Structure formats: C-alpha cells, structure tokens
Amino acid sequence: RRFDSSRRHHFFEALNMTILSHILFTTAGVKIMELNGKELLLAYVFGVLIDLDHLVKLPLYLKKNNFKISNIFKQSLPRERYYNWRTSLQEPIALSWIIPIAIFLNSIIPIIFFLSHLFLDYLMNYRKSPFYPLSKFAIRGLSTSISNKTKEFIIIIISICLILLHL
C-alpha cells in the first residue's frame, strides 16, 4: 500500500484537538485561580499530562492493527474508529490515589484539575469505564446528540475567552 498522508494527518489532528482542548481548559483554570510555582505544575500534570497513559496503549494498538514501525513510510497509520485508549488513570477510580497525593502535597489542585480533565473526557461520546478495572460497567458521554467536534470547539472557544479575560 502507498503511504496515505491524509490518513496520517487525520490521526494526529484528532490527537492534537483533544490535547489542545485540555491545555486550553487547564490554562484557563490556571489563569482564573492565579496559580504559579508548584501549584501551576500540579495543574498541568493533573489537567493535561495525565493523558500520557495513552503511550502505554500505543504499542498494543499498533500490534492489534499489524502496524510495523519499520514500515512507517510504506503503510498508513491504522485508524480504528472506536479503539479504547483509556486506562484506569483517566477514570474516576483514579481519585483513590490522587486524593492521597493531594493530601500529602497539602494541595487541592491535583483533585480540581483531574476533575476538570475528567469533565472534558466525559463530555465526549466515546466509551468510558468509570470503575475500571473493578467493573466492566461503561457509559457514553454527556449530550451524545452533539458531535465531539462541536463540543471540543465550544470548549476551546470558552477556554480562549476565559484566558483572554484573565490576562
């Protein structure tokens, strides 16, 4: 197969859109709360970097789709529409370790920004398992009649407005 740059671009575009919304939403929260130093770092760790758990699932995704890194320029990146990229690090059950960390750090910031991250994720229409790995119970996002792109666009616009109001 020939390398299809449009499919590759779409994969990264979807990834960046989610990252962009988390960065902007977290930045808006940081501006509103006037955070700096340790608190600012904690906000970005629990508001954005918590998504790094996707890297754990990347090799599994590539293997499942028979994608070989050595052929990166010869084959298109796989595009499985409903692949579950989530781990228990991005589910409410993660509060069981985030709350003790917040207590240890004497800061509510990890909890606030993790909950803001969850809020954004739970708006989206893809499958989520709030109690994974303890339960297979799953739900879809809030307002499933509204597309994910529309929801993210609204979040991005609101975040930018909040950031500009607090410059």
PDB file of C-alpha atoms in Angstrom:
ATOM      1  CA  ARG A   1       0.000   0.000   0.000  1.00  0.00           C
ATOM      2  CA  ARG A   2       1.078   3.532  -0.669  1.00  0.00           C
ATOM      3  CA  PHE A   3       1.631   5.957   2.168  1.00  0.00           C
ATOM      4  CA  ASP A   4      -1.559   7.969   2.693  1.00  0.00           C
ATOM      5  CA  SER A   5      -0.566  11.290   4.273  1.00  0.00           C
ATOM      6  CA  SER A   6      -4.190  12.424   4.667  1.00  0.00           C
ATOM      7  CA  ARG A   7      -4.955   9.470   6.964  1.00  0.00           C
ATOM      8  CA  ARG A   8      -1.814  10.142   8.944  1.00  0.00           C
ATOM      9  CA  HIS A   9      -2.720  13.810   9.234  1.00  0.00           C
ATOM     10  CA  HIS A  10      -6.239  12.932  10.416  1.00  0.00           C
ATOM     11  CA  PHE A  11      -4.818  10.682  13.168  1.00  0.00           C
ATOM     12  CA  PHE A  12      -2.601  13.469  14.523  1.00  0.00           C
ATOM     13  CA  GLU A  13      -5.280  16.120  14.026  1.00  0.00           C
ATOM     14  CA  ALA A  14      -7.684  14.165  16.238  1.00  0.00           C
ATOM     15  CA  LEU A  15      -4.964  13.662  18.842  1.00  0.00           C
ATOM     16  CA  ASN A  16      -3.970  17.333  18.830  1.00  0.00           C
ATOM     17  CA  MET A  17      -7.551  18.541  19.115  1.00  0.00           C
ATOM     18  CA  THR A  18      -8.004  16.669  22.386  1.00  0.00           C
ATOM     19  CA  ILE A  19      -4.629  17.769  23.698  1.00  0.00           C
ATOM     20  CA  LEU A  20      -5.358  21.349  22.652  1.00  0.00           C
ATOM     21  CA  SER A  21      -8.679  21.424  24.496  1.00  0.00           C
ATOM     22  CA  HIS A  22      -7.078  20.015  27.670  1.00  0.00           C
ATOM     23  CA  ILE A  23      -4.197  22.509  27.500  1.00  0.00           C
ATOM     24  CA  LEU A  24      -6.507  25.485  26.952  1.00  0.00           C
ATOM     25  CA  PHE A  25      -9.028  24.403  29.604  1.00  0.00           C
ATOM     26  CA  THR A  26      -6.209  23.866  32.119  1.00  0.00           C
ATOM     27  CA  THR A  27      -4.630  27.204  31.184  1.00  0.00           C
ATOM     28  CA  ALA A  28      -7.976  28.933  31.742  1.00  0.00           C
ATOM     29  CA  GLY A  29      -8.188  27.331  35.194  1.00  0.00           C
ATOM     30  CA  VAL A  30      -4.606  28.342  35.982  1.00  0.00           C
ATOM     31  CA  LYS A  31      -5.338  31.964  34.968  1.00  0.00           C
ATOM     32  CA  ILE A  32      -8.612  32.140  36.900  1.00  0.00           C
ATOM     33  CA  MET A  33      -7.008  30.680  40.039  1.00  0.00           C
ATOM     34  CA  GLU A  34      -3.822  32.766  39.516  1.00  0.00           C
ATOM     35  CA  LEU A  35      -1.596  29.753  40.088  1.00  0.00           C
ATOM     36  CA  ASN A  36       2.185  29.756  39.988  1.00  0.00           C
ATOM     37  CA  GLY A  37       5.111  27.627  41.109  1.00  0.00           C
ATOM     38  CA  LYS A  38       4.259  24.170  42.456  1.00  0.00           C
ATOM     39  CA  GLU A  39       0.512  24.723  42.059  1.00  0.00           C
ATOM     40  CA  LEU A  40       0.923  25.630  38.368  1.00  0.00           C
ATOM     41  CA  LEU A  41       2.970  22.479  37.774  1.00  0.00           C
ATOM     42  CA  LEU A  42       0.392  20.315  39.555  1.00  0.00           C
ATOM     43  CA  ALA A  43      -2.405  21.856  37.463  1.00  0.00           C
ATOM     44  CA  TYR A  44      -0.729  20.855  34.190  1.00  0.00           C
ATOM     45  CA  VAL A  45       0.323  17.413  35.457  1.00  0.00           C
ATOM     46  CA  PHE A  46      -3.228  16.501  36.517  1.00  0.00           C
ATOM     47  CA  GLY A  47      -5.050  18.527  33.862  1.00  0.00           C
ATOM     48  CA  VAL A  48      -3.012  17.571  30.794  1.00  0.00           C
ATOM     49  CA  LEU A  49      -0.118  15.157  31.368  1.00  0.00           C
ATOM     50  CA  ILE A  50      -2.416  12.512  32.827  1.00  0.00           C
ATOM     51  CA  ASP A  51      -3.077  11.701  29.141  1.00  0.00           C
ATOM     52  CA  LEU A  52       0.441  10.273  28.796  1.00  0.00           C
ATOM     53  CA  ASP A  53      -1.053   6.926  29.749  1.00  0.00           C
ATOM     54  CA  HIS A  54      -2.075   6.688  26.082  1.00  0.00           C
ATOM     55  CA  LEU A  55       1.570   5.935  25.324  1.00  0.00           C
ATOM     56  CA  VAL A  56       1.159   2.686  27.252  1.00  0.00           C
ATOM     57  CA  LYS A  57      -1.609   1.628  24.878  1.00  0.00           C
ATOM     58  CA  LEU A  58       0.114   2.744  21.652  1.00  0.00           C
ATOM     59  CA  PRO A  59       2.208  -0.448  21.176  1.00  0.00           C
ATOM     60  CA  LEU A  60      -0.909  -2.578  21.815  1.00  0.00           C
ATOM     61  CA  TYR A  61      -2.879  -0.561  19.254  1.00  0.00           C
ATOM     62  CA  LEU A  62      -0.155  -0.842  16.614  1.00  0.00           C
ATOM     63  CA  LYS A  63       0.251  -4.581  17.228  1.00  0.00           C
ATOM     64  CA  LYS A  64      -3.507  -5.191  17.070  1.00  0.00           C
ATOM     65  CA  ASN A  65      -3.585  -3.441  13.693  1.00  0.00           C
ATOM     66  CA  ASN A  66      -0.462  -5.215  12.348  1.00  0.00           C
ATOM     67  CA  PHE A  67       1.436  -1.954  12.027  1.00  0.00           C
ATOM     68  CA  LYS A  68       5.220  -2.192  11.955  1.00  0.00           C
ATOM     69  CA  ILE A  69       7.318   0.845  12.827  1.00  0.00           C
ATOM     70  CA  SER A  70       9.873  -0.225  10.221  1.00  0.00           C
ATOM     71  CA  ASN A  71       7.206   0.372   7.554  1.00  0.00           C
ATOM     72  CA  ILE A  72       6.138   3.807   8.773  1.00  0.00           C
ATOM     73  CA  PHE A  73       6.676   5.397   5.345  1.00  0.00           C
ATOM     74  CA  LYS A  74       5.200   2.462   3.407  1.00  0.00           C
ATOM     75  CA  GLN A  75       1.890   1.935   5.172  1.00  0.00           C
ATOM     76  CA  SER A  76      -0.773   4.226   6.577  1.00  0.00           C
ATOM     77  CA  LEU A  77      -1.175   4.576  10.291  1.00  0.00           C
ATOM     78  CA  PRO A  78      -4.044   2.412  11.486  1.00  0.00           C
ATOM     79  CA  ARG A  79      -7.301   4.216  12.095  1.00  0.00           C
ATOM     80  CA  GLU A  80      -9.578   2.180  14.288  1.00  0.00           C
ATOM     81  CA  ARG A  81     -12.557   4.379  14.991  1.00  0.00           C
ATOM     82  CA  TYR A  82     -13.541   3.257  18.491  1.00  0.00           C
ATOM     83  CA  TYR A  83     -10.287   1.971  19.954  1.00  0.00           C
ATOM     84  CA  ASN A  84     -10.293   2.362  23.739  1.00  0.00           C
ATOM     85  CA  TRP A  85      -7.202   4.433  24.545  1.00  0.00           C
ATOM     86  CA  ARG A  86      -8.219   4.950  28.140  1.00  0.00           C
ATOM     87  CA  THR A  87      -6.650   3.341  31.184  1.00  0.00           C
ATOM     88  CA  SER A  88      -7.754   3.498  34.810  1.00  0.00           C
ATOM     89  CA  LEU A  89      -5.529   6.591  35.184  1.00  0.00           C
ATOM     90  CA  GLN A  90      -8.242   8.557  33.374  1.00  0.00           C
ATOM     91  CA  GLU A  91     -11.265   7.256  35.206  1.00  0.00           C
ATOM     92  CA  PRO A  92     -12.888   8.443  38.452  1.00  0.00           C
ATOM     93  CA  ILE A  93     -11.374   5.436  40.235  1.00  0.00           C
ATOM     94  CA  ALA A  94      -8.015   7.225  39.908  1.00  0.00           C
ATOM     95  CA  LEU A  95      -9.200   9.569  42.664  1.00  0.00           C
ATOM     96  CA  SER A  96      -8.336   6.698  45.022  1.00  0.00           C
ATOM     97  CA  TRP A  97      -4.655   7.567  44.516  1.00  0.00           C
ATOM     98  CA  ILE A  98      -4.971  11.252  43.540  1.00  0.00           C
ATOM     99  CA  ILE A  99      -6.688  12.254  46.801  1.00  0.00           C
ATOM    100  CA  PRO A 100      -3.872  10.767  48.962  1.00  0.00           C
ATOM    101  CA  ILE A 101      -1.301  12.548  46.757  1.00  0.00           C
ATOM    102  CA  ALA A 102      -3.208  15.815  47.194  1.00  0.00           C
ATOM    103  CA  ILE A 103      -3.272  15.311  50.967  1.00  0.00           C
ATOM    104  CA  PHE A 104       0.443  14.505  51.013  1.00  0.00           C
ATOM    105  CA  LEU A 105       1.196  17.621  48.924  1.00  0.00           C
ATOM    106  CA  ASN A 106      -1.217  19.683  51.026  1.00  0.00           C
ATOM    107  CA  SER A 107      -2.886  20.901  47.821  1.00  0.00           C
ATOM    108  CA  ILE A 108      -6.385  20.628  46.370  1.00  0.00           C
ATOM    109  CA  ILE A 109      -5.010  21.444  42.878  1.00  0.00           C
ATOM    110  CA  PRO A 110      -4.439  17.794  41.763  1.00  0.00           C
ATOM    111  CA  ILE A 111      -8.079  16.976  42.552  1.00  0.00           C
ATOM    112  CA  ILE A 112      -9.517  20.107  40.891  1.00  0.00           C
ATOM    113  CA  PHE A 113      -7.534  19.696  37.678  1.00  0.00           C
ATOM    114  CA  PHE A 114      -8.007  15.944  37.474  1.00  0.00           C
ATOM    115  CA  LEU A 115     -11.768  16.510  37.797  1.00  0.00           C
ATOM    116  CA  SER A 116     -11.570  19.166  35.066  1.00  0.00           C
ATOM    117  CA  HIS A 117      -9.772  16.631  32.866  1.00  0.00           C
ATOM    118  CA  LEU A 118     -12.475  14.045  33.601  1.00  0.00           C
ATOM    119  CA  PHE A 119     -15.172  16.619  32.819  1.00  0.00           C
ATOM    120  CA  LEU A 120     -13.741  17.172  29.342  1.00  0.00           C
ATOM    121  CA  ASP A 121     -13.303  13.453  28.717  1.00  0.00           C
ATOM    122  CA  TYR A 122     -16.791  12.595  29.923  1.00  0.00           C
ATOM    123  CA  LEU A 123     -18.313  15.201  27.608  1.00  0.00           C
ATOM    124  CA  MET A 124     -17.081  13.196  24.629  1.00  0.00           C
ATOM    125  CA  ASN A 125     -19.245  10.466  23.111  1.00  0.00           C
ATOM    126  CA  TYR A 126     -16.787   7.573  23.262  1.00  0.00           C
ATOM    127  CA  ARG A 127     -16.934   4.690  25.744  1.00  0.00           C
ATOM    128  CA  LYS A 128     -15.720   5.201  29.300  1.00  0.00           C
ATOM    129  CA  SER A 129     -15.487   2.742  32.190  1.00  0.00           C
ATOM    130  CA  PRO A 130     -15.652   4.796  35.402  1.00  0.00           C
ATOM    131  CA  PHE A 131     -14.750   1.925  37.719  1.00  0.00           C
ATOM    132  CA  TYR A 132     -12.232   0.069  35.529  1.00  0.00           C
ATOM    133  CA  PRO A 133     -10.550  -2.328  36.422  1.00  0.00           C
ATOM    134  CA  LEU A 134     -13.009  -3.135  39.254  1.00  0.00           C
ATOM    135  CA  SER A 135     -16.062  -3.197  36.976  1.00  0.00           C
ATOM    136  CA  LYS A 136     -16.811  -3.502  33.256  1.00  0.00           C
ATOM    137  CA  PHE A 137     -19.677  -1.020  33.596  1.00  0.00           C
ATOM    138  CA  ALA A 138     -19.409   1.509  30.756  1.00  0.00           C
ATOM    139  CA  ILE A 139     -21.113   4.700  29.656  1.00  0.00           C
ATOM    140  CA  ARG A 140     -21.046   7.099  26.717  1.00  0.00           C
ATOM    141  CA  GLY A 141     -20.507  10.845  27.016  1.00  0.00           C
ATOM    142  CA  LEU A 142     -22.870  13.585  28.060  1.00  0.00           C
ATOM    143  CA  SER A 143     -25.214  15.018  25.423  1.00  0.00           C
ATOM    144  CA  THR A 144     -24.483  12.304  22.878  1.00  0.00           C
ATOM    145  CA  SER A 145     -26.687  14.078  20.330  1.00  0.00           C
ATOM    146  CA  ILE A 146     -23.988  16.758  19.981  1.00  0.00           C
ATOM    147  CA  SER A 147     -20.880  15.778  17.995  1.00  0.00           C
ATOM    148  CA  ASN A 148     -17.492  15.562  19.695  1.00  0.00           C
ATOM    149  CA  LYS A 149     -16.059  18.162  17.306  1.00  0.00           C
ATOM    150  CA  THR A 150     -18.805  20.628  18.253  1.00  0.00           C
ATOM    151  CA  LYS A 151     -18.252  20.026  21.966  1.00  0.00           C
ATOM    152  CA  GLU A 152     -14.493  20.484  21.639  1.00  0.00           C
ATOM    153  CA  PHE A 153     -14.940  23.613  19.535  1.00  0.00           C
ATOM    154  CA  ILE A 154     -17.191  25.113  22.245  1.00  0.00           C
ATOM    155  CA  ILE A 155     -14.709  24.158  25.000  1.00  0.00           C
ATOM    156  CA  ILE A 156     -11.834  25.707  23.036  1.00  0.00           C
ATOM    157  CA  ILE A 157     -13.731  28.969  22.409  1.00  0.00           C
ATOM    158  CA  ILE A 158     -14.829  29.227  26.068  1.00  0.00           C
ATOM    159  CA  SER A 159     -11.278  28.475  27.253  1.00  0.00           C
ATOM    160  CA  ILE A 160      -9.741  31.108  24.966  1.00  0.00           C
ATOM    161  CA  CYS A 161     -12.291  33.695  26.134  1.00  0.00           C
ATOM    162  CA  LEU A 162     -11.540  32.907  29.799  1.00  0.00           C
ATOM    163  CA  ILE A 163      -7.786  33.110  29.187  1.00  0.00           C
ATOM    164  CA  LEU A 164      -8.161  36.489  27.435  1.00  0.00           C
ATOM    165  CA  LEU A 165     -10.370  37.812  30.253  1.00  0.00           C
ATOM    166  CA  HIS A 166      -7.683  36.937  32.803  1.00  0.00           C
ATOM    167  CA  LEU A 167      -4.570  38.262  31.055  1.00  0.00           C
TER     168      LEU A 167
END
